[in-house]
mmCIF file with all atom_site columns, C-alpha atoms in Angstrom:
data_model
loop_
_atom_site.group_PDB
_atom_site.id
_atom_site.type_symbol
_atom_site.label_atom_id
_atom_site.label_alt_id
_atom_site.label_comp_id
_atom_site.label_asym_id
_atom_site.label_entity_id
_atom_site.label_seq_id
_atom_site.pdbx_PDB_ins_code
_atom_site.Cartn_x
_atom_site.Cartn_y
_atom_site.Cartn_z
_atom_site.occupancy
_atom_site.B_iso_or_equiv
_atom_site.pdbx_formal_charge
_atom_site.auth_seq_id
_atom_site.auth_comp_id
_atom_site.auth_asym_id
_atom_site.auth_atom_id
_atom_site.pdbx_PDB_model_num
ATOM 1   C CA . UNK A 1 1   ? 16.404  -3.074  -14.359 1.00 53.00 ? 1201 UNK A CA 1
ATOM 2   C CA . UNK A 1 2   ? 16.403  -6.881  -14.274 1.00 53.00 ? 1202 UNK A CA 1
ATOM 3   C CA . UNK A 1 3   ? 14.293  -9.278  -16.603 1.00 60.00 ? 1203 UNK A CA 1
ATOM 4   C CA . UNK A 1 4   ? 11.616  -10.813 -13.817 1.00 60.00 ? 1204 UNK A CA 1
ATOM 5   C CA . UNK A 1 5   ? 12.609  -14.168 -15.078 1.00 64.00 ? 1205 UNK A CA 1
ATOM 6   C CA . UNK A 1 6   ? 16.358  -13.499 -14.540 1.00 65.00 ? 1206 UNK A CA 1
ATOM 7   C CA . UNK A 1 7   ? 16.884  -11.418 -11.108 1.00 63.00 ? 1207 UNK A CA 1
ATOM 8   C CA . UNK A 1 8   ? 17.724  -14.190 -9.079  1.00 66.00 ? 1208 UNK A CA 1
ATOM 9   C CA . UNK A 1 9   ? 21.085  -15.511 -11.002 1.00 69.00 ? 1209 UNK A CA 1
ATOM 10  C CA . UNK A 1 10  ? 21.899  -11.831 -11.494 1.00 67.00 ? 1210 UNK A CA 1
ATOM 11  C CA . UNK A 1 11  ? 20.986  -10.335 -7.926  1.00 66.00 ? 1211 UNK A CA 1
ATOM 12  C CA . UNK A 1 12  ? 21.758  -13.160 -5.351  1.00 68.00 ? 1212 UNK A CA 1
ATOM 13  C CA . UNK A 1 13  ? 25.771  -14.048 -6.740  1.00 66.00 ? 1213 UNK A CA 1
ATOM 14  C CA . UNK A 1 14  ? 26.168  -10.393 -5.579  1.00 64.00 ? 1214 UNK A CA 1
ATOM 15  C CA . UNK A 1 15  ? 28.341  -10.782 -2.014  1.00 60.00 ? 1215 UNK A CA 1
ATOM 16  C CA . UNK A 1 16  ? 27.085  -7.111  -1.664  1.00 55.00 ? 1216 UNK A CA 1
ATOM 17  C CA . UNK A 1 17  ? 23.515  -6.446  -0.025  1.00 58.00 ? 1217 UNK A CA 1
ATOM 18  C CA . UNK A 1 18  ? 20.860  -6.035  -2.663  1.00 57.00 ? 1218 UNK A CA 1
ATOM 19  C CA . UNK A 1 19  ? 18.125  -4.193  -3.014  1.00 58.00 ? 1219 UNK A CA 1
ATOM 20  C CA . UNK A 1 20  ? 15.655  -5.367  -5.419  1.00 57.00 ? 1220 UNK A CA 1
ATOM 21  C CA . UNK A 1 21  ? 11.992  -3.117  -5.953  1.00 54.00 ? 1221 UNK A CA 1
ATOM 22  C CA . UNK A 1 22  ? 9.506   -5.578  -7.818  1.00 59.00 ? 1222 UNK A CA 1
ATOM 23  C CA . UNK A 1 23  ? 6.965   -3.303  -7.996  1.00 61.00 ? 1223 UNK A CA 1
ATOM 24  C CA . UNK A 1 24  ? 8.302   -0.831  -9.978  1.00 65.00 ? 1224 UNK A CA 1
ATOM 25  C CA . UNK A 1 25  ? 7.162   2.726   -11.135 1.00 65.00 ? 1225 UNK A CA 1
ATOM 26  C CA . UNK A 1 26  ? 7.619   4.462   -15.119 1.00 67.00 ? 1226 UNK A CA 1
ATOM 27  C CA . UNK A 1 27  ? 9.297   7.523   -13.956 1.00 67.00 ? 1227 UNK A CA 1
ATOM 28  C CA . UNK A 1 28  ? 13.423  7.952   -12.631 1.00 69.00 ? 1228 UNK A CA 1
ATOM 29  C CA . UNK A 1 29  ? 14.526  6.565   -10.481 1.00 65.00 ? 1229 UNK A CA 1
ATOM 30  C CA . UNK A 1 30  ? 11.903  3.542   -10.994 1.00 68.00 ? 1230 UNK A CA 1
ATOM 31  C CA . UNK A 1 31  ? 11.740  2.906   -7.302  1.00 73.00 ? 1231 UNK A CA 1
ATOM 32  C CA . UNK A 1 32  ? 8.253   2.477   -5.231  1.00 78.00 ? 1232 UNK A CA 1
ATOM 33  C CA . UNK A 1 33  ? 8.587   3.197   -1.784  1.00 84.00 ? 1233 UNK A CA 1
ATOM 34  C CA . UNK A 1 34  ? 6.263   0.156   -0.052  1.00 84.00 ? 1234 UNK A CA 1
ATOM 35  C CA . UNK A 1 35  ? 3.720   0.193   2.510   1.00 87.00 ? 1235 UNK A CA 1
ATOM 36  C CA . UNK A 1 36  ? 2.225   -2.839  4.667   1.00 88.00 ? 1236 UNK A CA 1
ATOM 37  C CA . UNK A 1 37  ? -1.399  -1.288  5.795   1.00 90.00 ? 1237 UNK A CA 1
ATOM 38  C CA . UNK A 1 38  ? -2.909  -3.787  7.902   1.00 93.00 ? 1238 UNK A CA 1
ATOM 39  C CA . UNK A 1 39  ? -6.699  -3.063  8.429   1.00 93.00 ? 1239 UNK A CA 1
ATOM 40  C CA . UNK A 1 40  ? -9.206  -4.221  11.020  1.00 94.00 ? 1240 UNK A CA 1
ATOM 41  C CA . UNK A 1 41  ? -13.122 -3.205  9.562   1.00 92.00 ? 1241 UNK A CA 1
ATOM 42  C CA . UNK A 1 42  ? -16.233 -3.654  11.963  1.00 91.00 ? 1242 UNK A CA 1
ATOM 43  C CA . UNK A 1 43  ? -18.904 -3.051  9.581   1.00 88.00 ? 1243 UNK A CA 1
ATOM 44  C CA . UNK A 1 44  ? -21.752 -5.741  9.928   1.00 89.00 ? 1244 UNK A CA 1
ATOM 45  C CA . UNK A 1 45  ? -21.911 -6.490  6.267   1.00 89.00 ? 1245 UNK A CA 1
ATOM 46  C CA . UNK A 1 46  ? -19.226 -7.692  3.666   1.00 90.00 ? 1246 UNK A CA 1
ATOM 47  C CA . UNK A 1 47  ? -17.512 -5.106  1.611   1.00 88.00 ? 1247 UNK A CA 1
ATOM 48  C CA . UNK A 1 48  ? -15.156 -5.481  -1.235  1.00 89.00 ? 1248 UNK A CA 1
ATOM 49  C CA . UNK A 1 49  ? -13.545 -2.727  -3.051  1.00 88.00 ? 1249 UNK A CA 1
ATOM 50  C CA . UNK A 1 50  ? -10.137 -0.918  -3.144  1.00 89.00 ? 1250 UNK A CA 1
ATOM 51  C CA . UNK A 1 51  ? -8.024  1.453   -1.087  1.00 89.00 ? 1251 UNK A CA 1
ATOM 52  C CA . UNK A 1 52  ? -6.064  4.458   -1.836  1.00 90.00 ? 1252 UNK A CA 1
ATOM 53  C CA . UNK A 1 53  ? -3.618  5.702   0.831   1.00 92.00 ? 1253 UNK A CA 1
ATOM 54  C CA . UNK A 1 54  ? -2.553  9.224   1.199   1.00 94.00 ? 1254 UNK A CA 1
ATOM 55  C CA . UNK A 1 55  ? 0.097   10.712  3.395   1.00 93.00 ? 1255 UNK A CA 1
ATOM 56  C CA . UNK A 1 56  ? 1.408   13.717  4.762   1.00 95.00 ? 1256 UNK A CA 1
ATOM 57  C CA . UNK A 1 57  ? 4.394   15.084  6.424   1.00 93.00 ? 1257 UNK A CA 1
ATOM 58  C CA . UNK A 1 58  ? 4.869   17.930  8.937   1.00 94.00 ? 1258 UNK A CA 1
ATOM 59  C CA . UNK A 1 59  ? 6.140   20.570  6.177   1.00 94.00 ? 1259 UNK A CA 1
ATOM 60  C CA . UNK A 1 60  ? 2.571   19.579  3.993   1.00 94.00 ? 1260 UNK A CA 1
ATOM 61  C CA . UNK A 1 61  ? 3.982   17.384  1.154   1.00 94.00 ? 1261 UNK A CA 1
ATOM 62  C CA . UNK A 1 62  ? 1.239   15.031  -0.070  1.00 95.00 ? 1262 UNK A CA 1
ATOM 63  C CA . UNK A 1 63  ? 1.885   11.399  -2.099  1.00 93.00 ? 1263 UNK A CA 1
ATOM 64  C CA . UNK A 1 64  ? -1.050  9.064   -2.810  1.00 92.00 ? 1264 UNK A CA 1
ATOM 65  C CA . UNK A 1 65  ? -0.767  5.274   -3.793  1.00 89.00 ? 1265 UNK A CA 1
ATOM 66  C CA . UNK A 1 66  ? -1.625  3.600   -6.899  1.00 76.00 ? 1266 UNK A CA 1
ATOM 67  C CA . UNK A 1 67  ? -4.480  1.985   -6.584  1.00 69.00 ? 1267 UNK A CA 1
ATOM 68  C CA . UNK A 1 68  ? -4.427  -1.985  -6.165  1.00 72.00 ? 1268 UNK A CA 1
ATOM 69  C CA . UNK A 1 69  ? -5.422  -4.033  -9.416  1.00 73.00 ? 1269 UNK A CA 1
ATOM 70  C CA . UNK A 1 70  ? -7.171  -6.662  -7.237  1.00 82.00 ? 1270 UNK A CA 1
ATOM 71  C CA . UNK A 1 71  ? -10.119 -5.603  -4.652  1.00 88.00 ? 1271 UNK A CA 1
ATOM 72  C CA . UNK A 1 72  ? -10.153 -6.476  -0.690  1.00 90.00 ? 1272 UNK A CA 1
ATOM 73  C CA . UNK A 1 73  ? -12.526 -8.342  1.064   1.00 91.00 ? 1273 UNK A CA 1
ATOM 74  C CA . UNK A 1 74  ? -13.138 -6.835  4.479   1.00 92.00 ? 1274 UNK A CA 1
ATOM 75  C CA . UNK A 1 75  ? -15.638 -8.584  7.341   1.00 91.00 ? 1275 UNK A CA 1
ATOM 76  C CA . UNK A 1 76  ? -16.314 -7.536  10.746  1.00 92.00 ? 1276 UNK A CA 1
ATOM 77  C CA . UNK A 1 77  ? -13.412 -7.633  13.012  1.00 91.00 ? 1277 UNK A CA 1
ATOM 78  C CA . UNK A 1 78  ? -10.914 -9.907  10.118  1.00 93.00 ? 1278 UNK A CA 1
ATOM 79  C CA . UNK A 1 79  ? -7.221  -8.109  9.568   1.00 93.00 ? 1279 UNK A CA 1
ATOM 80  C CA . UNK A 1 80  ? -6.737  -7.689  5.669   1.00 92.00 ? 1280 UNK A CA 1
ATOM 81  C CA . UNK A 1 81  ? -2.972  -6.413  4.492   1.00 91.00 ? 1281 UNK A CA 1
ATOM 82  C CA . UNK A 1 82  ? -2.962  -4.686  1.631   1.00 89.00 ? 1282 UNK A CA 1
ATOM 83  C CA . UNK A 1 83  ? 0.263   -3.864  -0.237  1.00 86.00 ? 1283 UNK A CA 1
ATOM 84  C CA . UNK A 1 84  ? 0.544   -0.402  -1.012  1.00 87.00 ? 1284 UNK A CA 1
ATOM 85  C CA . UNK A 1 85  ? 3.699   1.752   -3.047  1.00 85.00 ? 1285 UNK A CA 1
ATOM 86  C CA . UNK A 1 86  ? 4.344   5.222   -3.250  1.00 87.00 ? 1286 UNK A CA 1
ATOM 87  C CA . UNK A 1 87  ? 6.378   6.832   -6.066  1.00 84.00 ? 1287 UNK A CA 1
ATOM 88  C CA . UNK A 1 88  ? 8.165   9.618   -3.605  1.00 84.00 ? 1288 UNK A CA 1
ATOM 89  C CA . UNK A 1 89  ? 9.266   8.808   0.129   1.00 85.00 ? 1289 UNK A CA 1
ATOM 90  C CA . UNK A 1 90  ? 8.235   10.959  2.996   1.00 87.00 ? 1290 UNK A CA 1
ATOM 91  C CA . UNK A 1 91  ? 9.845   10.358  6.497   1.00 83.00 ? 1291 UNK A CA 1
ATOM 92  C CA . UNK A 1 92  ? 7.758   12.263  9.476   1.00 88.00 ? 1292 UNK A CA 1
ATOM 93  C CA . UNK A 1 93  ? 4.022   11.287  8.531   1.00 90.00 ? 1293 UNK A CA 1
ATOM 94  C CA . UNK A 1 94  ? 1.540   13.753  10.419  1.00 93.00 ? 1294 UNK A CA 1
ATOM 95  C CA . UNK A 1 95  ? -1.618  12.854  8.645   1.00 93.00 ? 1295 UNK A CA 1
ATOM 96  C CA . UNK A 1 96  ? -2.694  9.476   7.486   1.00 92.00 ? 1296 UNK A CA 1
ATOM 97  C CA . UNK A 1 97  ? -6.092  9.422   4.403   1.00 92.00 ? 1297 UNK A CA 1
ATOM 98  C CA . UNK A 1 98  ? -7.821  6.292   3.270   1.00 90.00 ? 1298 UNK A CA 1
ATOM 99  C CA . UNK A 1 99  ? -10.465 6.395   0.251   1.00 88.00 ? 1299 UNK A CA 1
ATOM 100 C CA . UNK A 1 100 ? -12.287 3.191   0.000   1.00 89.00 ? 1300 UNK A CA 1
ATOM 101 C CA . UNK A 1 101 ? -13.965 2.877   -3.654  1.00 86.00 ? 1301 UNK A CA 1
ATOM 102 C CA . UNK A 1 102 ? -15.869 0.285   -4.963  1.00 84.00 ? 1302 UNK A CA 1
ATOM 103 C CA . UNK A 1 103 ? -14.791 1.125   -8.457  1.00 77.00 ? 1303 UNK A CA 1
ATOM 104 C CA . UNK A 1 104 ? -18.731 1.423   -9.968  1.00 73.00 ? 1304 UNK A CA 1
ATOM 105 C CA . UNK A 1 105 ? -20.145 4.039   -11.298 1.00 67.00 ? 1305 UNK A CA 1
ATOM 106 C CA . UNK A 1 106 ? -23.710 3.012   -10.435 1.00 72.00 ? 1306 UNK A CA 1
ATOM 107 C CA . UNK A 1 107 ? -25.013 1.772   -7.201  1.00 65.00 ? 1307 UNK A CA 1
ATOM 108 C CA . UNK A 1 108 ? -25.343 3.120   -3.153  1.00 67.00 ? 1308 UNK A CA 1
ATOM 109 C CA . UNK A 1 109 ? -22.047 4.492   -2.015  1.00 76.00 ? 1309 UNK A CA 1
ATOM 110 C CA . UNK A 1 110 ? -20.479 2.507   0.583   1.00 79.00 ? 1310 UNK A CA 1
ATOM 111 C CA . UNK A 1 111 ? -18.466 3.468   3.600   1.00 83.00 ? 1311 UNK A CA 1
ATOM 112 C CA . UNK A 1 112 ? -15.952 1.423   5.160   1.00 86.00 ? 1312 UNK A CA 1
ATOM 113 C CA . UNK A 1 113 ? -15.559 1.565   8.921   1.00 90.00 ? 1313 UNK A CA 1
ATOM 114 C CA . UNK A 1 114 ? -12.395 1.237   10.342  1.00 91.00 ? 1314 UNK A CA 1
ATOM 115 C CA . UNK A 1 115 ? -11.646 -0.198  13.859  1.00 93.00 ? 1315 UNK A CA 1
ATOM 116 C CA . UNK A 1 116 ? -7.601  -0.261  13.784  1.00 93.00 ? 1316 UNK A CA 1
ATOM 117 C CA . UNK A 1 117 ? -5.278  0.103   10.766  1.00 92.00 ? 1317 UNK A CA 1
ATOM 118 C CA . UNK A 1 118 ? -1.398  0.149   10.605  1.00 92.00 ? 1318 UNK A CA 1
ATOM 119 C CA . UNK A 1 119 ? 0.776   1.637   8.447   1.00 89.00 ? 1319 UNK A CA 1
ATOM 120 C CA . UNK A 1 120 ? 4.351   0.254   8.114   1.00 89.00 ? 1320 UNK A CA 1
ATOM 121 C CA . UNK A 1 121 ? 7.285   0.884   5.530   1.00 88.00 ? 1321 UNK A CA 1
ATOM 122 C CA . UNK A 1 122 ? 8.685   -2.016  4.453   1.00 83.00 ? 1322 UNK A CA 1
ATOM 123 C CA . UNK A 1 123 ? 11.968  -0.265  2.606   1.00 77.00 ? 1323 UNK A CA 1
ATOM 124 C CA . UNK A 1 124 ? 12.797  0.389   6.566   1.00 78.00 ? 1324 UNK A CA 1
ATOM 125 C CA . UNK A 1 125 ? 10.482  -1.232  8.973   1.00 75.00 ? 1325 UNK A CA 1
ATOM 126 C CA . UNK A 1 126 ? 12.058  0.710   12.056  1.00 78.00 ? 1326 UNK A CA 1
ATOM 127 C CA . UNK A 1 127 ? 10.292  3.644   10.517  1.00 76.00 ? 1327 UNK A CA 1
#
């Protein structure tokens, strides 16, 4: 690992190409395997709250992302990306999960209603 104030003189003298993960997890190998999810909402009234993504490949595996610190803002018919990371890598997705939350304990429930979302790896955007 790299000090955050010190990857740049370290990583970019390298003539080799570098991969640097910025978002890192606490377990080996340290890696997060990141996620673009760009989401189009059409519900009529302003919700903010957070997103967990789940995935699943053909053979049944399951990983779930850490939850972002900071909560979305999603209006009718506005794109919002969220940055998402995974601590294992799948490569055939079959199934696709979102859990919106609005982190209190109190309070209605709210759903979120979703009218397009995109999922794209950013480790290998041709996936």
């Amino acid at each position: 690992g790299y000090y955050a104030d010190r990857w740049k003189k370290l990583l970019i003298p390298m003539s080799s190409p570098t991969k640097a993960y910025f978002d890192t997890s606490d377990q080996d190998p340290f890696c997060m395997y990141n996620y673009l999810l760009d989401i189009t909402t059409w519900n009529k009234i302003i919700r903010r709250g957070f997103i967990k993504v789940k995935i699943t490949d053909y053979a049944g595996n399951t990983v779930e992302s850490e939850m972002n610190s900071e909560a979305s803002t999603f209006q009718q018919y506005k794109r919002v990306k969220i940055l998402t990371g995974f601590y294992q890598d799948l490569d055939k997705i079959s199934k696709i999960s979102l859990t919106f939350s609005t982190k209190t304990l109190i309070g209605p429930k709210y759903k979120l209603r979703i009218l397009q979302m995109r999922l794209k790896y950013l480790n290998n955007p041709e996936r």
